[in-house]
Structure formats: C-alpha cells, structure tokens
mmCIF file of C-alpha atoms in Angstrom:
data_model
loop_
_atom_site.group_PDB
_atom_site.id
_atom_site.type_symbol
_atom_site.label_atom_id
_atom_site.label_comp_id
_atom_site.label_asym_id
_atom_site.label_seq_id
_atom_site.Cartn_x
_atom_site.Cartn_y
_atom_site.Cartn_z
ATOM 1 C CA MET N 62 106.592 312.471 167.776
ATOM 2 C CA VAL N 63 103.096 310.972 167.744
ATOM 3 C CA PRO N 64 101.649 310.976 164.172
ATOM 4 C CA ASP N 65 99.248 313.778 163.153
ATOM 5 C CA CYS N 66 99.658 315.664 166.430
ATOM 6 C CA THR N 67 100.588 319.357 166.369
ATOM 7 C CA ARG N 68 102.145 321.535 169.039
ATOM 8 C CA ASP N 69 99.539 323.494 170.966
ATOM 9 C CA PRO N 70 100.160 327.271 170.616
ATOM 10 C CA LEU N 71 98.997 327.989 174.177
ATOM 11 C CA HIS N 72 100.931 325.155 175.796
ATOM 12 C CA ASP N 73 104.328 324.870 174.159
ATOM 13 C CA SER N 74 105.195 321.674 176.046
ATOM 14 C CA ARG N 75 102.017 319.846 174.985
ATOM 15 C CA LEU N 76 100.639 318.328 171.795
ATOM 16 C CA ARG N 77 97.178 318.651 170.264
ATOM 17 C CA CYS N 78 95.989 315.420 168.577
ATOM 18 C CA PRO N 79 93.033 314.981 166.161
ATOM 19 C CA ALA N 80 90.694 314.037 168.993
ATOM 20 C CA GLY N 81 91.280 317.506 170.463
ATOM 21 C CA ARG N 82 92.893 316.321 173.685
ATOM 22 C CA LEU N 83 96.170 317.775 174.936
ATOM 23 C CA ARG N 84 99.021 315.375 175.390
ATOM 24 C CA ARG N 85 102.582 315.667 176.628
ATOM 25 C CA PRO N 86 105.268 314.865 174.054
ATOM 26 C CA VAL N 87 106.492 311.281 173.979
ATOM 27 C CA SER N 88 109.468 309.601 172.368
ATOM 28 C CA ALA N 89 108.946 307.710 169.134
ATOM 29 C CA ASP N 90 111.366 305.014 170.201
ATOM 30 C CA ASN N 91 110.718 304.171 173.819
ATOM 31 C CA VAL N 92 108.450 305.179 176.661
ATOM 32 C CA THR N 93 109.253 305.091 180.351
ATOM 33 C CA VAL N 94 108.929 301.762 182.122
ATOM 34 C CA LYS N 95 105.542 302.648 183.637
ATOM 35 C CA GLN N 96 103.911 303.658 180.326
ATOM 36 C CA ARG N 97 102.982 302.024 177.089
ATOM 37 C CA ILE N 98 101.653 303.343 173.816
ATOM 38 C CA GLU N 99 98.787 301.758 171.984
ATOM 39 C CA ILE N 100 98.099 302.871 168.448
ATOM 40 C CA ASP N 101 94.496 301.826 167.878
ATOM 41 C CA LYS N 102 93.857 303.862 164.753
ATOM 42 C CA PRO N 103 96.121 305.398 162.132
ATOM 43 C CA GLY N 104 97.268 308.817 163.276
ATOM 44 C CA ARG N 105 95.933 308.479 166.832
ATOM 45 C CA ALA N 106 97.709 307.410 169.993
ATOM 46 C CA THR N 107 96.591 306.930 173.562
ATOM 47 C CA LEU N 108 98.656 306.563 176.729
ATOM 48 C CA SER N 109 97.817 304.014 179.369
ATOM 49 C CA ALA N 110 99.560 302.760 182.483
ATOM 50 C CA GLY N 111 101.765 299.714 182.163
ATOM 51 C CA ASN N 112 103.858 297.567 184.490
ATOM 52 C CA GLY N 113 107.425 296.705 183.538
ATOM 53 C CA ARG N 114 106.814 296.966 179.768
ATOM 54 C CA ARG N 115 108.284 298.878 176.879
ATOM 55 C CA ALA N 116 106.407 299.713 173.699
ATOM 56 C CA SER N 117 107.241 301.039 170.273
ATOM 57 C CA ALA N 118 105.355 304.072 169.104
ATOM 58 C CA LEU N 119 105.823 302.953 165.545
ATOM 59 C CA ASN N 120 104.088 299.587 165.588
ATOM 60 C CA GLY N 121 102.246 299.541 168.884
ATOM 61 C CA THR N 122 103.812 296.285 170.068
ATOM 62 C CA THR N 123 104.876 295.678 173.648
ATOM 63 C CA THR N 124 107.610 293.483 175.006
ATOM 64 C CA ARG N 125 108.326 292.438 178.568
ATOM 65 C CA LYS N 126 111.898 292.765 179.784
ATOM 66 C CA LYS N 127 113.432 289.392 180.510
ATOM 67 C CA THR N 128 115.046 288.731 183.842
ATOM 68 C CA ARG N 129 117.446 285.948 184.737
ATOM 69 C CA THR N 130 116.735 283.708 187.659
ATOM 70 C CA SER N 131 119.625 284.055 190.060
ATOM 71 C CA PHE N 132 120.759 283.182 193.532
ATOM 72 C CA PHE N 133 122.482 285.033 196.382
ATOM 73 C CA GLY N 134 120.995 288.403 195.499
ATOM 74 C CA GLY N 135 121.651 288.429 191.760
ATOM 75 C CA ILE N 136 124.741 286.233 191.599
ATOM 76 C CA SER N 137 124.353 282.871 189.909
ATOM 77 C CA LEU N 138 125.144 279.727 191.843
ATOM 78 C CA LEU N 139 128.312 279.102 189.850
ATOM 79 C CA ASN N 140 129.534 282.669 190.327
ATOM 80 C CA ALA N 141 128.826 282.386 194.039
ATOM 81 C CA LEU N 142 130.891 279.193 194.162
ATOM 82 C CA THR N 143 133.770 280.887 192.348
ATOM 83 C CA TYR N 144 133.544 283.868 194.703
ATOM 84 C CA TRP N 145 133.789 281.772 197.860
ATOM 85 C CA VAL N 146 136.569 279.649 196.382
ATOM 86 C CA GLY N 147 138.524 282.875 195.886
ATOM 87 C CA MET N 148 137.791 283.952 199.450
ATOM 88 C CA ALA N 149 138.978 280.607 200.828
ATOM 89 C CA GLY N 150 142.188 280.854 198.799
ATOM 90 C CA THR N 151 142.744 284.391 200.067
ATOM 91 C CA ALA N 152 142.473 283.258 203.670
ATOM 92 C CA ALA N 153 144.708 280.234 203.098
ATOM 93 C CA PHE N 154 147.536 282.260 201.543
ATOM 94 C CA ALA N 155 147.337 284.932 204.232
ATOM 95 C CA VAL N 156 147.736 282.222 206.866
ATOM 96 C CA THR N 157 150.772 280.724 205.095
ATOM 97 C CA ALA N 158 152.488 284.118 205.006
ATOM 98 C CA VAL N 159 152.171 284.620 208.754
ATOM 99 C CA LEU N 160 153.289 281.044 209.445
ATOM 100 C CA ALA N 161 156.325 281.547 207.209
ATOM 101 C CA VAL N 162 157.644 284.447 209.297
ATOM 102 C CA ALA N 163 156.251 283.526 212.724
ATOM 103 C CA PRO N 164 159.406 281.695 213.922
ATOM 104 C CA ARG N 165 161.430 284.874 213.324
ATOM 105 C CA GLY N 166 159.623 286.871 215.983
ATOM 106 C CA ILE N 167 158.091 289.398 213.599
ATOM 107 C CA ASP N 168 155.579 291.919 214.980
ATOM 108 C CA PHE N 169 151.865 291.769 214.195
ATOM 109 C CA PHE N 170 151.988 294.694 211.749
ATOM 110 C CA GLY N 171 154.676 293.136 209.579
ATOM 111 C CA ALA N 172 152.874 289.792 209.707
ATOM 112 C CA THR N 173 149.559 291.257 208.570
ATOM 113 C CA VAL N 174 151.165 293.279 205.764
ATOM 114 C CA LEU N 175 152.928 290.182 204.464
ATOM 115 C CA GLY N 176 149.697 288.204 204.816
ATOM 116 C CA ILE N 177 147.696 290.681 202.731
ATOM 117 C CA ILE N 178 150.395 290.998 200.055
ATOM 118 C CA THR N 179 150.624 287.224 199.751
ATOM 119 C CA ALA N 180 146.853 286.787 199.622
ATOM 120 C CA ILE N 181 146.244 289.272 196.800
ATOM 121 C CA GLY N 182 149.584 289.116 194.983
ATOM 122 C CA GLY N 183 148.837 286.362 192.472
ATOM 123 C CA GLY N 184 145.394 287.667 191.568
ATOM 124 C CA THR N 185 146.740 291.201 191.148
ATOM 125 C CA ILE N 186 149.361 290.016 188.665
ATOM 126 C CA ARG N 187 146.655 288.116 186.756
ATOM 127 C CA ASP N 188 144.317 291.114 186.498
ATOM 128 C CA ILE N 189 147.118 293.436 185.401
ATOM 129 C CA ILE N 190 147.963 291.027 182.582
ATOM 130 C CA LEU N 191 144.293 290.753 181.647
ATOM 131 C CA GLY N 192 143.892 294.525 181.672
ATOM 132 C CA VAL N 193 140.815 294.398 183.905
ATOM 133 C CA PRO N 194 140.088 296.134 187.238
ATOM 134 C CA VAL N 195 141.996 294.476 190.072
ATOM 135 C CA PHE N 196 139.651 292.117 191.902
ATOM 136 C CA TRP N 197 140.237 293.386 195.431
ATOM 137 C CA ALA N 198 139.691 297.033 194.424
ATOM 138 C CA ALA N 199 136.151 296.159 193.344
ATOM 139 C CA ASP N 200 135.465 294.123 196.478
ATOM 140 C CA LEU N 201 137.384 295.073 199.628
ATOM 141 C CA ALA N 202 136.072 291.958 201.369
ATOM 142 C CA TYR N 203 139.203 290.194 200.072
ATOM 143 C CA ILE N 204 141.374 292.631 202.024
ATOM 144 C CA TRP N 205 139.309 292.234 205.173
ATOM 145 C CA VAL N 206 139.417 288.432 204.932
ATOM 146 C CA ALA N 207 143.186 288.488 204.466
ATOM 147 C CA LEU N 208 143.575 290.893 207.403
ATOM 148 C CA ALA N 209 141.370 288.775 209.685
ATOM 149 C CA ALA N 210 143.141 285.547 208.707
ATOM 150 C CA SER N 211 146.558 287.124 209.299
ATOM 151 C CA LEU N 212 145.638 288.463 212.734
ATOM 152 C CA ALA N 213 144.032 285.181 213.790
ATOM 153 C CA THR N 214 147.102 283.228 212.700
ATOM 154 C CA PHE N 215 149.440 285.650 214.447
ATOM 155 C CA ALA N 216 147.486 285.200 217.675
ATOM 156 C CA ALA N 217 147.438 281.384 217.405
ATOM 157 C CA ASN N 218 150.953 280.676 216.127
ATOM 158 C CA SER N 219 152.319 280.220 219.657
ATOM 159 C CA LEU N 220 150.190 277.071 219.987
ATOM 160 C CA PHE N 221 152.305 275.194 217.428
ATOM 161 C CA THR N 222 155.898 274.051 217.211
ATOM 162 C CA ARG N 223 158.131 275.139 214.351
ATOM 163 C CA LYS N 224 157.827 271.749 212.694
ATOM 164 C CA GLU N 225 154.050 271.848 212.938
ATOM 165 C CA ILE N 226 153.980 275.403 211.603
ATOM 166 C CA TYR N 227 156.069 274.472 208.563
ATOM 167 C CA SER N 228 153.965 271.397 207.813
ATOM 168 C CA LEU N 229 150.725 273.348 208.234
ATOM 169 C CA MET N 230 152.051 276.095 205.971
ATOM 170 C CA LEU N 231 152.810 273.614 203.190
ATOM 171 C CA TYR N 232 149.353 272.039 203.314
ATOM 172 C CA LEU N 233 147.579 275.393 203.396
ATOM 173 C CA ASP N 234 149.770 276.625 200.549
ATOM 174 C CA GLY N 235 148.658 273.607 198.524
ATOM 175 C CA LEU N 236 145.027 274.315 199.355
ATOM 176 C CA GLY N 237 145.301 277.994 198.457
ATOM 177 C CA ALA N 238 147.137 277.210 195.233
ATOM 178 C CA SER N 239 144.467 274.724 194.140
ATOM 179 C CA LEU N 240 141.653 277.194 194.858
ATOM 180 C CA PHE N 241 143.345 280.149 193.166
ATOM 181 C CA ALA N 242 144.460 278.120 190.154
ATOM 182 C CA ILE N 243 140.963 276.995 189.162
ATOM 183 C CA ALA N 244 139.300 280.305 190.034
ATOM 184 C CA ALA N 245 141.824 282.149 187.838
ATOM 185 C CA THR N 246 141.528 279.648 185.003
ATOM 186 C CA ASP N 247 137.755 280.019 185.071
ATOM 187 C CA LYS N 248 137.973 283.829 185.008
ATOM 188 C CA VAL N 249 140.425 283.941 182.109
ATOM 189 C CA TRP N 250 138.351 281.439 180.136
ATOM 190 C CA ALA N 251 135.177 283.452 180.719
ATOM 191 C CA LEU N 252 136.943 286.565 179.375
ATOM 192 C CA ASP N 253 137.926 284.617 176.231
ATOM 193 C CA PHE N 254 141.533 285.679 176.742
ATOM 194 C CA GLY N 255 144.121 283.711 174.743
ATOM 195 C CA ARG N 256 142.265 280.435 174.708
ATOM 196 C CA PRO N 257 143.285 277.714 175.290
ATOM 197 C CA LEU N 258 146.812 278.397 176.638
ATOM 198 C CA ALA N 259 146.346 281.684 178.495
ATOM 199 C CA PRO N 260 143.826 280.271 181.035
ATOM 200 C CA VAL N 261 146.339 277.559 181.974
ATOM 201 C CA ILE N 262 149.306 279.944 182.150
ATOM 202 C CA LEU N 263 147.501 282.597 184.182
ATOM 203 C CA GLY N 264 146.008 279.902 186.414
ATOM 204 C CA ILE N 265 149.546 278.795 187.280
ATOM 205 C CA ILE N 266 150.790 282.367 187.745
ATOM 206 C CA THR N 267 147.883 283.187 190.064
ATOM 207 C CA ALA N 268 148.392 280.013 192.081
ATOM 208 C CA ILE N 269 152.111 280.398 192.687
ATOM 209 C CA GLY N 270 152.452 284.198 192.469
ATOM 210 C CA GLY N 271 151.428 284.888 196.044
ATOM 211 C CA GLY N 272 153.679 282.131 197.372
ATOM 212 C CA LEU N 273 156.661 283.432 195.414
ATOM 213 C CA ILE N 274 156.130 286.955 196.774
ATOM 214 C CA ARG N 275 155.820 285.541 200.300
ATOM 215 C CA ASP N 276 159.030 283.525 200.109
ATOM 216 C CA VAL N 277 161.032 286.358 198.554
ATOM 217 C CA LEU N 278 159.906 288.899 201.178
ATOM 218 C CA ALA N 279 160.445 286.372 203.963
ATOM 219 C CA GLY N 280 163.951 285.562 202.723
ATOM 220 C CA ARG N 281 163.104 281.894 202.185
ATOM 221 C CA GLN N 282 163.922 279.598 199.287
ATOM 222 C CA THR N 283 160.870 279.521 197.053
ATOM 223 C CA LEU N 284 159.074 276.214 196.609
ATOM 224 C CA LEU N 285 159.384 276.646 192.863
ATOM 225 C CA MET N 286 163.191 276.521 193.169
ATOM 226 C CA THR N 287 163.163 273.190 194.995
ATOM 227 C CA ARG N 288 162.600 269.696 193.622
ATOM 228 C CA GLU N 289 159.303 269.380 195.439
ATOM 229 C CA ILE N 290 156.314 268.475 193.285
ATOM 230 C CA TYR N 291 154.745 271.895 193.474
ATOM 231 C CA ALA N 292 153.847 273.450 190.129
ATOM 232 C CA ILE N 293 153.250 270.128 188.347
ATOM 233 C CA PRO N 294 149.894 269.359 190.049
ATOM 234 C CA ILE N 295 148.749 272.941 189.429
ATOM 235 C CA SER N 296 149.628 272.744 185.735
ATOM 236 C CA PHE N 297 147.916 269.381 185.363
ATOM 237 C CA GLY N 298 144.750 270.540 187.135
ATOM 238 C CA CYS N 299 144.480 273.756 185.105
ATOM 239 C CA ALA N 300 144.996 271.901 181.823
ATOM 240 C CA LEU N 301 142.382 269.329 182.782
ATOM 241 C CA TYR N 302 139.857 272.032 183.672
ATOM 242 C CA VAL N 303 140.454 273.893 180.398
ATOM 243 C CA ALA N 304 139.887 270.658 178.464
ATOM 244 C CA LEU N 305 136.595 270.182 180.277
ATOM 245 C CA LEU N 306 135.520 273.765 179.558
ATOM 246 C CA ALA N 307 136.310 273.238 175.887
ATOM 247 C CA PHE N 308 134.600 269.884 175.377
ATOM 248 C CA ALA N 309 132.037 269.538 178.185
ATOM 249 C CA PRO N 310 131.129 273.025 179.485
ATOM 250 C CA GLU N 311 127.849 271.737 180.921
ATOM 251 C CA TYR N 312 129.905 270.051 183.679
ATOM 252 C CA ARG N 313 131.700 273.268 184.600
ATOM 253 C CA SER N 314 130.851 273.239 188.320
ATOM 254 C CA LEU N 315 131.657 269.554 188.765
ATOM 255 C CA GLY N 316 134.842 269.963 186.762
ATOM 256 C CA ALA N 317 136.002 272.898 188.867
ATOM 257 C CA ALA N 318 135.449 270.995 192.105
ATOM 258 C CA THR N 319 137.183 267.912 190.701
ATOM 259 C CA ALA N 320 140.204 269.908 189.521
ATOM 260 C CA ILE N 321 140.552 271.634 192.904
ATOM 261 C CA VAL N 322 140.436 268.317 194.763
ATOM 262 C CA LEU N 323 142.873 266.736 192.318
ATOM 263 C CA ILE N 324 145.451 269.523 192.642
ATOM 264 C CA PHE N 325 145.290 269.525 196.420
ATOM 265 C CA ALA N 326 145.368 265.713 196.633
ATOM 266 C CA LEU N 327 148.502 265.508 194.483
ATOM 267 C CA ARG N 328 150.200 268.300 196.397
ATOM 268 C CA ALA N 329 149.221 266.803 199.773
ATOM 269 C CA ALA N 330 150.560 263.407 198.690
ATOM 270 C CA ALA N 331 153.851 265.028 197.673
ATOM 271 C CA ILE N 332 154.122 266.725 201.082
ATOM 272 C CA HIS N 333 153.141 263.648 203.089
ATOM 273 C CA TRP N 334 155.485 261.199 201.343
ATOM 274 C CA ASN N 335 158.162 263.792 200.521
ATOM 275 C CA LEU N 336 157.860 263.145 196.798
ATOM 276 C CA THR N 337 160.297 264.985 194.545
ATOM 277 C CA VAL N 338 161.036 265.266 190.852
ATOM 278 C CA PRO N 339 163.163 262.299 189.635
ATOM 279 C CA ASP N 340 166.890 262.883 189.228
ATOM 280 C CA ARG N 341 166.764 262.395 185.462
ATOM 281 C CA LEU N 342 164.347 265.338 185.176
ATOM 282 C CA ALA N 343 166.452 267.657 187.374
ATOM 283 C CA SER N 344 169.232 269.877 186.090
ATOM 284 C CA LYS N 345 172.779 268.777 186.867
ATOM 285 C CA PRO N 346 175.839 271.017 186.479
ATOM 286 C CA LYS N 347 178.831 269.541 184.714
ATOM 287 C CA GLU N 348 181.466 268.338 187.128
ATOM 288 C CA GLY N 349 185.026 269.520 186.971
#
C-alpha cells in the first residue's frame, strides 16, 4: 500500500493521500505494464502513464523489460535450423518406410501408417526416456510432413525398379539418420541430460530407432543386424558433435552441419562401395 495513504470512508475501493486526492489502491511490488510509480517526496506517490516499464513502489526505480532479438517469429536462427533438420529427417524416414514395403503391393493406408510410425518412432523413444513432452504432440506439423511424404512416395514408387527403390531407400535412410542423430544429440545436450554420454547414446537411438521399427514391421532384416557400416558413422558423428559442444560451443551451428555431412558421407560411401565391418571384428560361431 502507498505510504501514508488511508482508506477513504466514502469510497471503500479508493485511498486518500496527504494531498487530499483520491487514488485507487496499487500493489507495493509491481504495477501493471502501462503504469509506473514515482515517489517524489517521502510519504507521497503519484501515478503516471508508462510504456513497457515496471517500477517498484518502494524505491521509485524503473526498469525496462529486456527482449531477445530473434528470427522466424521468435525462434532463434539456430533453433530454426534444428527445427528444419528435424523436419527433413522426418520426411526422409517416412519415404524409406514406404519404399521398404512398396515391392510387396501394400495399400496406401498401410504404407502411410508405416511411414508415420517410422518417421516419429526414434524421436518418440528419445522423448520418453528424457521425460519430456513428445515432440510431435507439441507440433503436429511433423505428422503432416510424414503423411505427405508417405503419400507422395506411394504415388511415385511405380516409377522406379526394385533395385532403384532399395538403393534409394538406403541413401535416404542414411540422410535421415544423420539429421535425426545430430538434432537429438543437440536436444539432449541442451537439456543437460546425462552429459556427456547420454547425448551420444540418445542420438544413436533416435537415428536408428525409426529404421529398426520399420524393418521389424516390414518383416525385413534390420540394417543393425547386418555387417554394413551403419551405426558406426552415427556414433562417430554424435561423439564428435558432443566434443565440439563441450570444448567449442561457439561453433555449434558449424559443428552440427559438419557432423551431419560427415555421418551421411561415411554412410553413403559404405553404400556405394559396399563397405562392411572387417571379418576380425565380426562374431564367428565355433565350428563343430
């Protein structure tokens, strides 16, 4: 309550100050955004219009609320980049799901369902582990992108041969995995969850989770169970990005782009030249 002001007996909702003027009660802590309080003399307060300021009724000081310069309607440039990387990965994984089952003559409904499950599967597992709201529930654009990509792929799959479809699926899977891996690693790091190992582990889970769900539902052998160089580039890229976040966070955007390119380049090279894990690093059952 304003110092030295008493409640007016005729107007219960107003105050009578020493100057004799009636005033409405104000808070001693804060005033609404469009008001400020100036205490010019001990025991006397006056109200005057303000613009975007808050004042203390105790010391008469005013402070202007700070705002952060941002892009894309309140989203920082880096967050916008991460957002679109996630969208691109969603589309890529949805496409791979439809391509995986296209040769089997599946109908459009089954193809789109599998596409959506594959697109959001890895990220859903990640968010459940993190204990945060699932990403696609907060932004349904991920579902719509996965649906559109699945339908477009279903309509265009007849333009390719089975060999072309399989090759295209592998490359797109590598692209989606690289995008999801770094986006997930960045999210886990920003949440300060289990640094430094958890960002790498959840980056890998997010990258391969959707593909594993796709292959299991499609009745295919998962890429993780083959000797193809699949999870190794993802692990290396996530670890490299975490190291950069730990020791050179000012290069976060450049590091994310570099890690994505590196993962995809290694995976694409493995697909193109049919590179596999060496025999000495593969398990061998005992003969006899």
